[in-house]
Amino acid sequence: MTILPPMLFVLTATNRAKKEDVALLVVLFMLWVSPQLVACSEIGPIYTIQDSGKRGVGVSGWLDNDRVVFYGEQRAQAKVGDGLEGPPIVDAGYYVWDTASGTLSKDPHFEGAVKLCVQGNVVTFLRKPPGEEKQWLVVTRVNGQETVVPLVNTEWFNRFTCLYYEQKPEWAISNHETLALMDVHGFLDWTSGEQQPRQNQRITLYHPNETEGIILPIRMRQIWRSDVVYAPFKHAYLFAPHSYIDSETGKEDPIGPWPKGRPIPVWWLAPDGTVTTETIPYMPFMRGGSRAFFPTREGIFVTSHKTDDLGKPGDAGGYLARNDRVTKLIPGMVDHVSISSDGCRAAFVHDPYDTMYGKDRLNRITVKAINICQENRHAR
């Protein structure tokens, strides 16, 4: 046994105490900074990313909570003489991807289809009859039963129900910017109620067959009609702004960059006109680039196109905003997002955006999916 001199013992004890103090400070610092790291979305994702392996151009929608339909194609092997457009496109068509079993199949029934819309057991698309160049037919499938009628007006279409109308619907109002909701919910009007359409007026909700509307607290220049998303599992519509309006001064900021440090408000519109608000914490990816917001059962799926440069994804990617935290799920360019009706799966076209344009880069732009509900159950 080694006996330490008294002075050496005092110094050793003092050093040990200092080390323990430092260790305690490190632990306290990590406890404080951990939520910040989560909020800054720098922690690696705990979500499993499924890859269809097929180059995607667009996602049409979900047949059920497992099967999603998308348009895919591939580029042939490059060879001398391909020209400026590169190798020819092969294997183009609509594919059904079963995310549960992992199977992928091309559906021949959609051959020649355009503007394919899928909402569960309702599928619609346009197709030209043989030998016709100008006429279009509307093909509608409900529970497997198919009807074909001539297209009357391309504007008489409801993207929430995937249905075309043969007679003029009440929301087809001349010189008005309207959005048809689910049939029993009515429609929204961006331009009614005031004399000057350029004013940043409030959006109005009209219930079916009613002339008096409900004025919402959401203004017309805060959100585009194409950005409104319906959440069947919540029985509500999600609105997220693309431009900032100061609540005190009414000053409008330009579309794109969001003021630093300011949370983003999102609104939920119930069919009866009730509007509730929640906020998403400010994140660095909000400094610029386009953003999009999609409701899921476990939070709001947010996409950002805030890249650093060509071949550098930067802050671009898909995020999950949940419980006042924002977690990055996947880096890169995320487009054409479609959420399953139960709110658990998100399918999208993904470009890793980690290389310059070159050989095989386009074939890496594939349709992917995330099961947010399953992974969150594991993460709790």
XYZ file of C-alpha atoms in Angstrom:
380
model
C 0.000 0.000 0.000
C 1.383 3.399 -0.977
C 1.118 6.147 1.633
C 0.838 9.653 0.161
C 2.450 12.577 1.874
C -0.142 14.933 3.461
C 0.475 17.753 0.944
C 0.284 15.397 -2.035
C -2.944 13.945 -0.657
C -4.485 17.421 -0.422
C -3.471 18.230 -4.004
C -4.773 14.913 -5.311
C -8.095 15.354 -3.534
C -8.336 18.902 -4.856
C -7.668 17.731 -8.436
C -10.249 14.978 -8.045
C -12.810 17.504 -6.805
C -12.062 19.766 -9.775
C -12.471 16.855 -12.180
C -15.789 15.947 -10.565
C -16.930 19.579 -10.856
C -15.951 19.641 -14.519
C -17.756 16.353 -15.143
C -20.850 17.706 -13.425
C -20.716 20.850 -15.556
C -20.406 18.731 -18.708
C -23.431 16.632 -17.724
C -25.493 19.735 -16.930
C -24.441 21.326 -20.223
C -25.447 18.230 -22.211
C -28.813 18.100 -20.429
C -29.387 21.716 -21.432
C -28.131 21.436 -24.979
C -29.808 18.130 -25.895
C -33.243 19.671 -26.515
C -31.533 22.371 -28.544
C -29.846 19.751 -30.692
C -33.136 18.000 -31.241
C -34.791 21.308 -32.114
C -31.978 22.062 -34.530
C -32.584 18.669 -36.123
C -28.915 17.671 -36.100
C -29.477 14.277 -34.470
C -29.566 11.355 -36.884
C -33.040 10.133 -37.869
C -34.652 7.246 -36.013
C -37.047 6.658 -38.902
C -36.631 3.884 -41.425
C -36.687 5.170 -44.999
C -38.245 2.798 -47.565
C -37.014 3.096 -51.150
C -39.072 1.878 -54.095
C -35.926 1.803 -56.220
C -37.848 3.398 -59.096
C -37.149 6.859 -60.388
C -40.176 8.990 -59.553
C -41.713 11.950 -61.331
C -44.874 12.411 -59.227
C -47.004 10.709 -56.567
C -50.713 10.332 -57.387
C -52.047 9.141 -54.024
C -52.822 6.161 -51.808
C -55.152 3.276 -52.702
C -55.167 2.321 -49.023
C -52.817 2.816 -46.077
C -50.148 0.525 -47.607
C -50.338 0.953 -51.399
C -49.347 4.154 -53.144
C -49.514 5.006 -56.868
C -46.801 7.054 -58.574
C -45.494 7.814 -62.031
C -42.029 6.434 -62.607
C -39.465 6.099 -65.357
C -35.809 5.228 -65.852
C -33.007 6.463 -68.048
C -31.417 3.907 -70.334
C -27.695 3.193 -70.139
C -25.777 6.113 -71.578
C -24.052 5.535 -74.903
C -22.324 7.500 -77.622
C -24.742 9.530 -79.742
C -27.425 10.103 -77.086
C -27.399 13.832 -77.781
C -27.977 16.759 -75.427
C -31.096 15.224 -73.892
C -29.142 12.228 -72.686
C -30.193 8.558 -72.744
C -33.809 7.786 -73.706
C -36.506 7.219 -71.083
C -37.600 3.608 -70.546
C -40.124 1.808 -68.316
C -42.324 4.909 -68.028
C -45.762 4.460 -66.493
C -47.843 4.371 -63.334
C -46.659 1.982 -60.648
C -48.388 0.567 -57.576
C -46.000 0.227 -54.646
C -47.055 -1.894 -51.688
C -44.991 -0.426 -48.865
C -45.967 -3.257 -46.499
C -44.758 -6.117 -48.700
C -42.210 -4.135 -50.720
C -43.651 -5.252 -54.074
C -43.714 -2.885 -57.051
C -45.799 -3.418 -60.175
C -46.646 -1.425 -63.262
C -50.420 -1.066 -63.735
C -51.384 -1.530 -67.428
C -54.875 -0.097 -66.762
C -53.324 3.362 -66.503
C -51.692 3.224 -69.936
C -52.184 6.606 -71.630
C -53.643 8.179 -68.490
C -52.910 11.773 -67.514
C -53.749 13.740 -64.372
C -54.216 10.576 -62.341
C -55.824 11.282 -58.951
C -56.112 8.663 -56.213
C -58.141 8.974 -53.006
C -58.646 5.518 -51.538
C -61.292 3.632 -53.509
C -61.790 6.582 -55.908
C -59.440 6.861 -58.896
C -59.879 9.313 -61.774
C -57.799 10.224 -64.797
C -58.073 11.702 -68.273
C -57.520 9.736 -71.471
C -57.929 10.449 -75.167
C -60.152 8.091 -77.159
C -58.460 6.250 -80.060
C -58.009 8.449 -83.114
C -58.974 11.671 -81.313
C -56.586 14.566 -80.775
C -58.769 17.171 -79.068
C -61.394 15.248 -77.122
C -60.705 13.981 -73.603
C -62.535 11.381 -71.580
C -62.897 11.273 -67.798
C -62.366 7.780 -66.432
C -63.694 7.285 -62.896
C -63.273 4.139 -60.813
C -65.166 3.734 -57.569
C -64.672 0.432 -55.747
C -63.414 -1.078 -59.011
C -66.467 -0.024 -61.047
C -65.443 2.125 -64.018
C -67.417 4.859 -65.783
C -66.283 6.902 -68.793
C -67.791 10.270 -69.753
C -66.627 13.182 -71.952
C -64.664 15.923 -70.187
C -66.830 19.041 -69.906
C -64.507 21.474 -68.139
C -61.026 20.869 -66.707
C -61.704 23.476 -63.973
C -64.701 21.542 -62.617
C -62.479 19.223 -60.623
C -62.229 18.626 -56.884
C -58.756 17.485 -55.859
C -59.927 16.417 -52.401
C -62.466 13.950 -53.803
C -60.729 13.269 -57.174
C -64.055 13.873 -58.942
C -64.932 15.840 -62.096
C -68.316 17.510 -62.451
C -70.541 17.343 -65.521
C -72.602 20.341 -64.392
C -71.281 23.662 -63.148
C -70.662 23.421 -59.377
C -71.595 26.298 -57.068
C -67.954 27.095 -56.359
C -67.180 27.749 -60.054
C -67.728 31.524 -59.758
C -66.532 33.875 -62.493
C -63.579 36.107 -61.486
C -63.276 34.401 -58.102
C -60.403 32.329 -56.784
C -62.168 29.448 -55.060
C -61.208 26.043 -53.680
C -63.686 23.182 -53.512
C -63.512 21.227 -50.249
C -65.023 17.828 -49.530
C -68.520 17.932 -51.037
C -70.339 18.234 -47.701
C -67.954 20.951 -46.468
C -68.510 23.584 -49.160
C -65.764 25.785 -50.613
C -63.318 28.577 -49.825
C -63.213 31.929 -51.601
C -60.062 34.027 -51.755
C -61.665 37.025 -53.485
C -65.168 37.632 -52.102
C -66.310 40.161 -49.527
C -64.344 43.301 -50.489
C -64.250 45.761 -53.360
C -60.543 45.611 -54.180
C -59.229 42.111 -54.901
C -55.609 43.262 -54.408
C -56.235 43.919 -50.714
C -54.937 41.207 -48.445
C -58.450 40.270 -47.370
C -59.554 37.337 -45.273
C -60.514 34.007 -46.823
C -64.217 33.117 -46.641
C -65.754 29.679 -46.068
C -69.115 28.921 -47.702
C -71.109 25.885 -46.689
C -73.158 24.094 -49.391
C -76.200 26.038 -50.586
C -75.529 28.968 -48.230
C -75.007 32.556 -49.385
C -73.618 33.905 -46.099
C -70.007 32.934 -45.579
C -67.779 32.578 -42.528
C -64.814 34.974 -42.623
C -61.672 33.186 -41.471
C -58.690 34.750 -39.649
C -56.424 33.639 -42.519
C -55.563 36.162 -45.230
C -55.448 35.487 -48.955
C -51.756 36.300 -49.417
C -50.670 34.147 -46.497
C -51.424 30.900 -48.290
C -52.026 29.683 -51.828
C -55.008 27.506 -52.682
C -52.684 24.691 -53.762
C -51.156 24.566 -50.262
C -54.336 23.618 -48.383
C -54.209 19.963 -47.278
C -57.040 17.828 -45.920
C -56.397 15.443 -43.015
C -59.181 12.782 -43.000
C -57.905 11.282 -39.734
C -58.360 14.696 -38.075
C -61.407 15.757 -40.105
C -59.800 19.153 -40.727
C -57.834 21.197 -43.259
C -54.279 22.380 -42.649
C -53.191 25.906 -43.634
C -49.542 26.997 -43.393
C -48.314 30.461 -44.472
C -45.682 31.136 -47.120
C -45.321 34.823 -46.152
C -45.060 36.532 -42.767
C -47.492 39.202 -41.559
C -46.688 41.123 -38.381
C -49.690 40.761 -36.066
C -49.177 44.234 -34.578
C -48.258 46.389 -37.579
C -49.841 44.347 -40.362
C -46.595 44.627 -42.363
C -46.094 41.878 -44.945
C -42.698 40.278 -45.519
C -41.789 38.938 -48.975
C -42.542 35.332 -49.821
C -39.654 33.010 -48.986
C -37.454 33.939 -46.005
C -39.142 33.752 -42.610
C -38.107 36.320 -39.933
C -35.396 34.875 -37.736
C -36.598 33.629 -34.373
C -40.290 33.855 -35.251
C -42.280 30.616 -34.996
C -44.476 29.671 -37.964
C -48.203 29.549 -37.193
C -50.329 26.852 -38.815
C -54.106 26.759 -38.763
C -56.580 23.883 -38.606
C -59.954 24.559 -40.213
C -62.848 22.343 -39.065
C -65.836 21.835 -41.401
C -68.026 24.046 -39.176
C -65.645 26.993 -39.668
C -63.793 26.733 -36.350
C -60.102 27.637 -36.667
C -57.425 26.578 -34.172
C -53.779 27.612 -34.254
C -50.520 25.906 -33.358
C -46.934 26.989 -33.930
C -43.788 25.400 -35.299
C -40.489 26.577 -33.775
C -38.204 28.650 -35.969
C -35.519 26.568 -37.695
C -32.511 27.520 -39.843
C -34.094 26.020 -42.971
C -36.781 28.714 -42.763
C -34.243 31.362 -43.813
C -35.033 30.772 -47.469
C -36.126 28.349 -50.135
C -39.611 26.989 -50.573
C -41.419 25.119 -47.790
C -44.451 22.836 -47.654
C -46.473 21.406 -44.763
C -48.397 18.130 -44.563
C -50.491 16.793 -41.663
C -49.680 13.394 -40.179
C -51.053 11.603 -37.140
C -47.772 12.156 -35.277
C -47.152 15.800 -36.198
C -46.607 17.968 -39.256
C -44.294 16.772 -42.021
C -42.381 19.787 -43.344
C -40.255 19.929 -46.475
C -37.583 22.507 -47.238
C -35.618 23.303 -50.403
C -32.999 25.421 -48.579
C -29.894 24.031 -50.300
C -26.382 25.446 -49.989
C -25.443 25.011 -53.649
C -25.664 22.523 -56.495
C -24.721 19.145 -55.077
C -24.895 20.464 -51.492
C -28.230 19.687 -49.790
C -27.619 22.031 -46.853
C -30.802 22.386 -44.788
C -33.028 20.931 -47.511
C -34.921 17.825 -46.491
C -37.974 16.404 -44.761
C -38.693 17.285 -41.120
C -41.225 16.264 -38.490
C -42.615 19.046 -36.271
C -43.994 17.472 -33.124
C -44.438 18.603 -29.508
C -42.606 21.916 -30.099
C -39.626 20.092 -31.588
C -38.482 19.706 -35.164
C -36.538 16.599 -36.186
C -34.846 16.109 -39.529
C -35.910 12.794 -41.039
C -34.152 12.843 -44.407
C -31.750 15.248 -46.170
C -32.075 16.305 -49.795
C -34.868 17.558 -52.026
C -38.299 16.188 -51.069
C -41.171 16.768 -53.529
C -44.676 15.543 -54.466
C -45.561 14.474 -50.925
C -48.658 12.336 -50.371
C -49.901 11.236 -46.933
C -51.883 8.018 -46.421
C -55.468 8.446 -45.196
C -54.614 7.174 -41.691
C -51.922 9.857 -41.429
C -49.108 7.399 -40.810
C -47.168 7.079 -44.079
C -45.599 9.804 -46.180
C -44.594 9.002 -49.770
C -42.516 11.434 -51.827
C -40.045 11.884 -54.653
C -36.562 12.183 -53.161
C -33.434 13.635 -54.718
C -30.366 13.149 -52.476
C -28.905 16.280 -54.120
C -25.449 15.283 -52.928
C -23.690 15.165 -56.291
C -23.333 17.371 -59.346
C -25.398 16.547 -62.417
C -23.809 13.603 -64.125
C -23.933 9.897 -64.783
C -26.795 8.020 -63.105
C -27.813 11.032 -60.995
C -31.364 11.095 -62.361
C -31.912 7.403 -61.587
C -31.130 8.144 -57.936
C -34.207 10.374 -57.744
C -36.611 7.730 -56.458
C -39.936 7.456 -54.649
C -39.456 6.823 -50.938
C -41.747 6.428 -47.938
C -41.618 6.826 -44.164
C -43.904 5.110 -41.656
C -44.018 7.861 -39.068
C -46.475 6.228 -36.668
C -44.578 2.929 -36.401
C -41.248 4.602 -35.760
C -42.676 6.966 -33.154
C -44.106 4.029 -31.217
C -40.604 2.554 -31.115
C -39.085 5.905 -30.141
C -41.338 6.560 -27.142
